[in-house]
PDB file of C-alpha atoms in Angstrom:
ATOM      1  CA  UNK A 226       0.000   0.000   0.000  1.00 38.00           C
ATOM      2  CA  UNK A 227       1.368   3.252  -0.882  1.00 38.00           C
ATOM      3  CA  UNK A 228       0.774   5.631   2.276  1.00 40.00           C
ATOM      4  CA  UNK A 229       3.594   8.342   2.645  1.00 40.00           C
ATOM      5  CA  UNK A 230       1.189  10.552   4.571  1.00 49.00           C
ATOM      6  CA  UNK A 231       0.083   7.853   7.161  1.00 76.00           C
ATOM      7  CA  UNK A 232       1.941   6.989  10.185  1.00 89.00           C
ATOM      8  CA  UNK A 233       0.906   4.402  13.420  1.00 96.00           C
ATOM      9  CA  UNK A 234       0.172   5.835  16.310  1.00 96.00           C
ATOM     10  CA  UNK A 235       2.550   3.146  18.064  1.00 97.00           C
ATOM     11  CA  UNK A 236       3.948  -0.832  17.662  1.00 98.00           C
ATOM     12  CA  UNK A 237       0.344  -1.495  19.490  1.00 98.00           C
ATOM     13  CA  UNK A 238      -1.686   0.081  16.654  1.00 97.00           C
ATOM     14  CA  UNK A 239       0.660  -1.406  13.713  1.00 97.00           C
ATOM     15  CA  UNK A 240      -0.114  -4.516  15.035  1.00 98.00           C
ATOM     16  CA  UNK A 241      -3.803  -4.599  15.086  1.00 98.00           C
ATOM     17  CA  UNK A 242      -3.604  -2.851  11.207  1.00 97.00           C
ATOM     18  CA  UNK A 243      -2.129  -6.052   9.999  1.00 98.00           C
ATOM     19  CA  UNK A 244      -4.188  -8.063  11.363  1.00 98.00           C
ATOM     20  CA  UNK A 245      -6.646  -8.242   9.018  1.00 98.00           C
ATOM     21  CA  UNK A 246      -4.622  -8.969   6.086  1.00 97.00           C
ATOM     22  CA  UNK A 247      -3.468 -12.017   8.404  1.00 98.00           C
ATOM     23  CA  UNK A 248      -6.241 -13.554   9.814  1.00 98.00           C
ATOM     24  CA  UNK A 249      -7.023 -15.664   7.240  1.00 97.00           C
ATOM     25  CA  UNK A 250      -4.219 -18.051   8.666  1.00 97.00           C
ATOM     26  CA  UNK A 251      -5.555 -18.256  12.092  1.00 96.00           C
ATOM     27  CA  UNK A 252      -7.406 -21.856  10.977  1.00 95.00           C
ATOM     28  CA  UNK A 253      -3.823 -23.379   9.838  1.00 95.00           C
ATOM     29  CA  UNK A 254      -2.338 -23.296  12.936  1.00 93.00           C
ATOM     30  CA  UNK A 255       0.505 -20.416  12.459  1.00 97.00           C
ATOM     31  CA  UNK A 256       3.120 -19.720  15.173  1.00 97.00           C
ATOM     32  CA  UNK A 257       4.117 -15.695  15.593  1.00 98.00           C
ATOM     33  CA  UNK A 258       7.556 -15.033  15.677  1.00 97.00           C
ATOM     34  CA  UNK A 259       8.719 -11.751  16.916  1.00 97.00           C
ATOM     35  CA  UNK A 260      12.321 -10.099  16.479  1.00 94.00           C
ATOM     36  CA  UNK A 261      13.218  -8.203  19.782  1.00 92.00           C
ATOM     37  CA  UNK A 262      12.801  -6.132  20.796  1.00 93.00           C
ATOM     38  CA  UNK A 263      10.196  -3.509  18.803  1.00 96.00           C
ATOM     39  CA  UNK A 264       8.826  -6.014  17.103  1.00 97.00           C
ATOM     40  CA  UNK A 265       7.247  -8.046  19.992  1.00 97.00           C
ATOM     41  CA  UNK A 266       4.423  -5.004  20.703  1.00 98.00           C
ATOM     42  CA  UNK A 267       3.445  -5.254  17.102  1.00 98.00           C
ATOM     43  CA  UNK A 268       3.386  -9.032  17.217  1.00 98.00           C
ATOM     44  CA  UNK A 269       1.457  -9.321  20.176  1.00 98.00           C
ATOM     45  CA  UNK A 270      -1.633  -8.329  18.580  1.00 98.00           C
ATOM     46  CA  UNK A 271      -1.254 -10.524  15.461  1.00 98.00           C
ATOM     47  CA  UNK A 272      -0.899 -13.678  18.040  1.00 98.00           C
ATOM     48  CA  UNK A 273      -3.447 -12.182  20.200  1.00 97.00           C
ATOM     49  CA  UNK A 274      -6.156 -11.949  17.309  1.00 97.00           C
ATOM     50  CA  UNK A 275      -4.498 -14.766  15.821  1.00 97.00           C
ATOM     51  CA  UNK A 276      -5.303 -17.400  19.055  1.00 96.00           C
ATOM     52  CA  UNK A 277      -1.579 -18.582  17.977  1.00 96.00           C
ATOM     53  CA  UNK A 278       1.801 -18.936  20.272  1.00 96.00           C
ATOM     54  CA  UNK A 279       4.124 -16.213  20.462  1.00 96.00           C
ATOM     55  CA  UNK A 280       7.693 -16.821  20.135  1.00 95.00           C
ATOM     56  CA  UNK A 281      10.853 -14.671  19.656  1.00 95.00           C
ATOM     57  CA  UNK A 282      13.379 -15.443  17.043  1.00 93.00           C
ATOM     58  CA  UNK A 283      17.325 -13.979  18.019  1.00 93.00           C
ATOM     59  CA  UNK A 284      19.642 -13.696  14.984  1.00 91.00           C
ATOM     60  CA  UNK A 285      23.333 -13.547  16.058  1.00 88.00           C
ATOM     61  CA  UNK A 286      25.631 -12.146  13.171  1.00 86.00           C
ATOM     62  CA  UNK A 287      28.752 -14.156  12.763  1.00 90.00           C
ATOM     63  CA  UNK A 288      31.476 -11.474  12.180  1.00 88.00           C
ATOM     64  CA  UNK A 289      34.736 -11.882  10.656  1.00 90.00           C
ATOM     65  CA  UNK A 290      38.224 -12.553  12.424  1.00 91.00           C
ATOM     66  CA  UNK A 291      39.053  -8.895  14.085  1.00 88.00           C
ATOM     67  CA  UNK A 292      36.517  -7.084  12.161  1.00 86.00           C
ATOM     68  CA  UNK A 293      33.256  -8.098  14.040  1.00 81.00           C
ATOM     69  CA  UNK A 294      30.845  -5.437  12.375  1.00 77.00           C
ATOM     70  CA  UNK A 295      31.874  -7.957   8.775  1.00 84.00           C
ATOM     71  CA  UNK A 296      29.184 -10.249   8.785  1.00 84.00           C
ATOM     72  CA  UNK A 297      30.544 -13.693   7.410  1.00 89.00           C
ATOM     73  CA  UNK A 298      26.767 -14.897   8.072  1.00 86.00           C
ATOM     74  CA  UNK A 299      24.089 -15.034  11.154  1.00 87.00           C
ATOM     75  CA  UNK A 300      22.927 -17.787  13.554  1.00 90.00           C
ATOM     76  CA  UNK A 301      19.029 -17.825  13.627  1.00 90.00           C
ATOM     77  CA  UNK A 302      17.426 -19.334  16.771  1.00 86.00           C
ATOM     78  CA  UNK A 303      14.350 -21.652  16.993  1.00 84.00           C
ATOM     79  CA  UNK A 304      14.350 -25.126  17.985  1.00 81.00           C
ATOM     80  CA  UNK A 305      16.495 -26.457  15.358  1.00 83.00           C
ATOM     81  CA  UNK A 306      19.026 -23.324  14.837  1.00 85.00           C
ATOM     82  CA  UNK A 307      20.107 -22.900  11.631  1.00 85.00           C
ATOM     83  CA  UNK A 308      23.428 -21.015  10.877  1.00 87.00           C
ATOM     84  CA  UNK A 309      23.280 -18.501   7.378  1.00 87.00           C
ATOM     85  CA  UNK A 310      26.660 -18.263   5.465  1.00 87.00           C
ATOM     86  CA  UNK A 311      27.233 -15.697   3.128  1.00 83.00           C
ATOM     87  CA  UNK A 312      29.480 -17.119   0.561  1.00 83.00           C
ATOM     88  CA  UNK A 313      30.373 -13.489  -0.889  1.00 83.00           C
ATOM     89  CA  UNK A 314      31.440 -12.525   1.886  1.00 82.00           C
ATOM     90  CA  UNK A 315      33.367 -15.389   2.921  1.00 88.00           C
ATOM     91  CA  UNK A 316      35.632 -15.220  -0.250  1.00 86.00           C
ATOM     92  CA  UNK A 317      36.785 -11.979   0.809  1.00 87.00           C
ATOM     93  CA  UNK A 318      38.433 -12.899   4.228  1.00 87.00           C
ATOM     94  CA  UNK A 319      40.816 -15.471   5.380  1.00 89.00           C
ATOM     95  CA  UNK A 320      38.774 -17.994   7.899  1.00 90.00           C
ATOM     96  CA  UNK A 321      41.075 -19.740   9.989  1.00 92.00           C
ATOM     97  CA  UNK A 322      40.136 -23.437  10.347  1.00 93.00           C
ATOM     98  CA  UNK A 323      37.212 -24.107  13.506  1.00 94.00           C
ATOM     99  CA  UNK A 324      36.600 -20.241  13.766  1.00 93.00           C
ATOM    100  CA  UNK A 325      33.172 -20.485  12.191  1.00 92.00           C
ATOM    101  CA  UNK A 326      32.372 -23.753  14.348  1.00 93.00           C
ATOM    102  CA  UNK A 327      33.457 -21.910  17.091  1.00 94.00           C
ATOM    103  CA  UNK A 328      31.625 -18.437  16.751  1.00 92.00           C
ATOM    104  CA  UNK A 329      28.455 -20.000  16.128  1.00 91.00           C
ATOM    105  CA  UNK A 330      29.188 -21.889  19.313  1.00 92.00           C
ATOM    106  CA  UNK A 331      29.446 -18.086  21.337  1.00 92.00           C
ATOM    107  CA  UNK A 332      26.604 -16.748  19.554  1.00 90.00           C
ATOM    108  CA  UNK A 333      24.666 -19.755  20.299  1.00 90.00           C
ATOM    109  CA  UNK A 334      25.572 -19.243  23.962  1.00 91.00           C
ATOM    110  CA  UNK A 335      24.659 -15.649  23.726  1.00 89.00           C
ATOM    111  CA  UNK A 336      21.333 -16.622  22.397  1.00 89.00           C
ATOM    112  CA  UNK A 337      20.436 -18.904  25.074  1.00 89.00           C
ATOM    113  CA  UNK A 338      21.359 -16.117  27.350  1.00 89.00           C
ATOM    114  CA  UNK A 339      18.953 -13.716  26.105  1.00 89.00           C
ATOM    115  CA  UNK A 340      16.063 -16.454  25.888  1.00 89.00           C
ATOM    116  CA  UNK A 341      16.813 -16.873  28.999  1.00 91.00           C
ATOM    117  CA  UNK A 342      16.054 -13.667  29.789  1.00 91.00           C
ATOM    118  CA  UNK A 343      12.697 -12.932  28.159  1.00 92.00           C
ATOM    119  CA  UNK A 344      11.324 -16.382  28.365  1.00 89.00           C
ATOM    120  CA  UNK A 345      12.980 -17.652  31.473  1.00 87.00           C
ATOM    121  CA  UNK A 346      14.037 -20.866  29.838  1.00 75.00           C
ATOM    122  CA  UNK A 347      10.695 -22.033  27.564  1.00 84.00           C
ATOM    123  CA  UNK A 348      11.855 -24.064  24.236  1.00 85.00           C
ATOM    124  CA  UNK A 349      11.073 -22.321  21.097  1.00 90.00           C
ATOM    125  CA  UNK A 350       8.276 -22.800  19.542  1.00 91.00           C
ATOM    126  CA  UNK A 351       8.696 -25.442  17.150  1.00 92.00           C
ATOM    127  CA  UNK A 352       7.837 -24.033  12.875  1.00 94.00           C
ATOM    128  CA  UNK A 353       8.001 -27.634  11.178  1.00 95.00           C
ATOM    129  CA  UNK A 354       4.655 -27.958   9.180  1.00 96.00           C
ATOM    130  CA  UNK A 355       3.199 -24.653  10.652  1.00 97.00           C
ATOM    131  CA  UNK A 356       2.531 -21.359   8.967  1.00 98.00           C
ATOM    132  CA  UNK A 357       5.300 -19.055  10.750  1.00 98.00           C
ATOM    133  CA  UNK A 358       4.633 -15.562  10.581  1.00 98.00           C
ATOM    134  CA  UNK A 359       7.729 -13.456  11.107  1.00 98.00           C
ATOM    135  CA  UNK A 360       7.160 -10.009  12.847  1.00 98.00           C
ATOM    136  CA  UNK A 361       8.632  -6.710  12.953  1.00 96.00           C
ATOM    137  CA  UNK A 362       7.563  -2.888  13.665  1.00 97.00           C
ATOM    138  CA  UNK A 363       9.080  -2.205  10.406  1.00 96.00           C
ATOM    139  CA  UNK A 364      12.606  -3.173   7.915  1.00 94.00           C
ATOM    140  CA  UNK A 365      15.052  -0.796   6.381  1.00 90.00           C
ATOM    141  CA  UNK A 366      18.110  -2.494   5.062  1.00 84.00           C
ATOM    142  CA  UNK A 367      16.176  -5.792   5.724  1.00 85.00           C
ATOM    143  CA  UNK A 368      19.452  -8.178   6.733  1.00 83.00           C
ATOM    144  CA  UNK A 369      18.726  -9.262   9.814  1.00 86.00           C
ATOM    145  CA  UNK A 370      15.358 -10.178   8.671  1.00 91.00           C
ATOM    146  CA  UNK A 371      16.909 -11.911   5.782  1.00 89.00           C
ATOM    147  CA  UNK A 372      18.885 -14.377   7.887  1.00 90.00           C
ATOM    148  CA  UNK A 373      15.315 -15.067  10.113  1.00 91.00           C
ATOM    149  CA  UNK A 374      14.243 -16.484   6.809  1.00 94.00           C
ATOM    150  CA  UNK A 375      16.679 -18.117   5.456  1.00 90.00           C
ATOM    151  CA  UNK A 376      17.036 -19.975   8.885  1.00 89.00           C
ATOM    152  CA  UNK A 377      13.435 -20.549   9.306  1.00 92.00           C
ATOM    153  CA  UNK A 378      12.886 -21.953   6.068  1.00 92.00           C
ATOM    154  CA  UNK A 379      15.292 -24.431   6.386  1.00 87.00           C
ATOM    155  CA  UNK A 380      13.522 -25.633   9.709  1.00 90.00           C
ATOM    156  CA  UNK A 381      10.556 -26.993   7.015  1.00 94.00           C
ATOM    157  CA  UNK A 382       7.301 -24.508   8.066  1.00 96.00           C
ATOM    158  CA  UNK A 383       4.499 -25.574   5.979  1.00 97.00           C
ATOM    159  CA  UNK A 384       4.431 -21.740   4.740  1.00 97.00           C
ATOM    160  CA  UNK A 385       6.958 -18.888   5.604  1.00 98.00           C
ATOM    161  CA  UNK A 386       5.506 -15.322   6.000  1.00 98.00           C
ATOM    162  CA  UNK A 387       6.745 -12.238   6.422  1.00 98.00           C
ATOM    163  CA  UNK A 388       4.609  -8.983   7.926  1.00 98.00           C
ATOM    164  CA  UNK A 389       5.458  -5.788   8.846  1.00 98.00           C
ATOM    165  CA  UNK A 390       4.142  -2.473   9.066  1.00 98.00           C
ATOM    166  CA  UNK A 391       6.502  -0.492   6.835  1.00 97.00           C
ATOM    167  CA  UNK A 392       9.512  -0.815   4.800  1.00 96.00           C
ATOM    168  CA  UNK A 393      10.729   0.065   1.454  1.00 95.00           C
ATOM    169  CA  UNK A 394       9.570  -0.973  -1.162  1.00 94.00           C
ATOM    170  CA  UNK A 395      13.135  -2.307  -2.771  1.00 94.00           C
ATOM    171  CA  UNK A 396      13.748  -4.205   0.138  1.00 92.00           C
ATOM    172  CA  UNK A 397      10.692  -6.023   0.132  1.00 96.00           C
ATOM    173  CA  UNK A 398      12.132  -6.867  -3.198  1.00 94.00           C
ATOM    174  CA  UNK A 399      15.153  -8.318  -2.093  1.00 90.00           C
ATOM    175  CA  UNK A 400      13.215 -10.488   0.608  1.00 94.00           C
ATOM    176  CA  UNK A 401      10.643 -11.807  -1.687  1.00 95.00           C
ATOM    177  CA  UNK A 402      12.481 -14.886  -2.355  1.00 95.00           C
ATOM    178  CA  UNK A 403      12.762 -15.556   0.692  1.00 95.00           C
ATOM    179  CA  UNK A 404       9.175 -16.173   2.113  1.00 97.00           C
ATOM    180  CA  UNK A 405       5.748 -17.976   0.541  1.00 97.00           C
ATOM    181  CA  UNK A 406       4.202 -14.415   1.256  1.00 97.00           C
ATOM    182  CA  UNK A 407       5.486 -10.605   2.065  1.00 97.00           C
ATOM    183  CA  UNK A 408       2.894  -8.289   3.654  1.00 97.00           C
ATOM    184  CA  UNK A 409       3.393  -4.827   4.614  1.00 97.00           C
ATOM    185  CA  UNK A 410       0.911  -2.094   5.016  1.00 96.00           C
ATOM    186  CA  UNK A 411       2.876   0.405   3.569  1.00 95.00           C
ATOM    187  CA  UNK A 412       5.827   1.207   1.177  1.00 94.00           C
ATOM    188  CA  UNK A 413       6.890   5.163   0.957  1.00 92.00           C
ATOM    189  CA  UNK A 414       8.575   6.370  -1.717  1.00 88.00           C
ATOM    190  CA  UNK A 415      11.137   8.208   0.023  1.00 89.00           C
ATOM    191  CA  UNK A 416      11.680   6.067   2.852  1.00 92.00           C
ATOM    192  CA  UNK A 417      14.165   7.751   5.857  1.00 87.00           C
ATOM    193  CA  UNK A 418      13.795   5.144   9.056  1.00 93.00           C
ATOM    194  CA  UNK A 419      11.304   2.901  10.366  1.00 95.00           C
ATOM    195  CA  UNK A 420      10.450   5.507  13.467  1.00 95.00           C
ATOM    196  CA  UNK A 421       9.941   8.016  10.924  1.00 94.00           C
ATOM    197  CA  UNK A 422       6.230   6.106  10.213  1.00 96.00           C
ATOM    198  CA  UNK A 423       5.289   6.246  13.687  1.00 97.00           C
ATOM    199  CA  UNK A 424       3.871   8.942  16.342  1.00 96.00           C
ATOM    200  CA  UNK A 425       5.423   6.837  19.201  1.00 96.00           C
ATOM    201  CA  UNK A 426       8.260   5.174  18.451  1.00 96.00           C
ATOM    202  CA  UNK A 427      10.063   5.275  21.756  1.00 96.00           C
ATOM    203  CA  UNK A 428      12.076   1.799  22.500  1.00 95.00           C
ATOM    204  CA  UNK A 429      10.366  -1.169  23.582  1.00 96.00           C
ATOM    205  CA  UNK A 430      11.859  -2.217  27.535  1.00 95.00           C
ATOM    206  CA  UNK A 431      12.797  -5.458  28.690  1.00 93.00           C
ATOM    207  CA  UNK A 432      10.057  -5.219  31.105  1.00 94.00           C
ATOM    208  CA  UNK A 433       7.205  -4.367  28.277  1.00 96.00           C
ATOM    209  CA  UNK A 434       8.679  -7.502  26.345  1.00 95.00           C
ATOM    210  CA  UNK A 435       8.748  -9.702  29.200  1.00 95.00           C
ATOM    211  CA  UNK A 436       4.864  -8.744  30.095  1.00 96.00           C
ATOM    212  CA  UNK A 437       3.718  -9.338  26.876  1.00 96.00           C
ATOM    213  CA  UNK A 438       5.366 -12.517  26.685  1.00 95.00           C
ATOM    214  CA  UNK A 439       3.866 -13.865  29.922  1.00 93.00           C
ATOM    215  CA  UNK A 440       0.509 -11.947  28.895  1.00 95.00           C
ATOM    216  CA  UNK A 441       0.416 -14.488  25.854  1.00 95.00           C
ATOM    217  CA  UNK A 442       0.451 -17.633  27.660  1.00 91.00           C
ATOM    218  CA  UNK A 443      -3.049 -16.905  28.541  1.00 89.00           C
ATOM    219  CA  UNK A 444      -4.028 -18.541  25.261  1.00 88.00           C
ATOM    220  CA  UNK A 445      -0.597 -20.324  24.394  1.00 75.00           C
ATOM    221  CA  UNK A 446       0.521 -23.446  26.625  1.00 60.00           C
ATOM    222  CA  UNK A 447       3.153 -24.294  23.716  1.00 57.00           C
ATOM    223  CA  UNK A 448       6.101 -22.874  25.631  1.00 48.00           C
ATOM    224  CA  UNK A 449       5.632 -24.413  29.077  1.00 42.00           C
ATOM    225  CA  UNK A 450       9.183 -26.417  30.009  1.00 41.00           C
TER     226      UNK A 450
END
């Protein structure tokens, strides 16, 4: 939808806009997944209207020897994790034997810590031969939400989807491939930054996360230990 002029009055509001354009998956059961922090408000209502488990999904880049911000590939959590090599970018850097084995063995770690965290220990929701709905408050560049995909599709969900509430429109492009389906409410022209769309856009706590985590259980007993 083309919609420079709109914004979202916060991740709340975004949330219940897409729901519509989602509910027609609420009868094949479909697992929300959530990238942390912003876009847990926004996926909250999809689950919510939804009647499906909420879940988070961490992706960890793997960065090269010494240069840490050069992403050699991600680590995507879930309860098979998948690790996401980029092959480009590994022909441009000298990998020393066991240091990709290894990294994705810290990240890992890291991971666990932060699902820790949120979800005080509760297994991932498990995407084999369920619609997974991937959920953000909104994409710019789009890698991070790249690598969600590519590791999420290769943990076999019957159908991959992607919604947000705004991004551009050539990197909805770029991520086509990568899901069954790509929905997002809007697509400006001239597109600055994701809080740009919104009236409230301040950062999404720990705490707010947490709450709506535990909030969700109410109608999800997926995630219990």
């Amino acid at each position: 939808m083309q919609a420079d002029d709109l914004s979202f009055r916060d991740r709340a509001e975004a949330g219940r806009q897409l729901v519509p354009r989602l509910m027609a998956f609420a009868d094949q059961n479909p697992v929300v997944l959530a990238l942390p922090r912003g876009g847990v408000p926004v996926a909250f209502e999809v689950a919510r209207a939804l009647q499906a488990p909420l879940d988070l999904i961490f992706v960890r880049k793997i960065g090269a020897p010494g240069h840490a911000e050069f992403g050699l590939g991600a680590v995507v959590d879930g309860a098979h994790p998948q690790v996401v090599l980029n092959e480009e970018a590994l022909g441009h850097v000298k990998v020393p034997p066991g240091y990709i084995e290894d990294e994705t063995e810290r990240q890992l770690k890291e991971i666990e810590r932060r699902r820790e965290h949120y979800l005080a220990g509760r297994r991932p929701v498990d995407v084999e031969g369920r619609v997974a709905i991937v959920v953000d408050d909104g994409i710019a560049t789009g890698s991070t939400v790249r690598a969600a995909l590519k590791g999420l599709s290769r943990a076999r969900p019957a159908r991959l989807v992607l919604a947000v509430p705004v991004a551009p429109q050539d990197t909805l492009a770029r991520l086509a491939s990568e899901a069954d389906e790509v929905i997002c409410l809007m697509t400006p022209e001239e597109f600055y930054a994701v809080g740009e769309y919104y009236d409230d856009f301040r950062q999404t706590s720990d705490r707010e996360v947490t709450t709506l985590l535990d909030e969700a259980r109410r109608w999800n007993r997926e995630d219990v230990p």
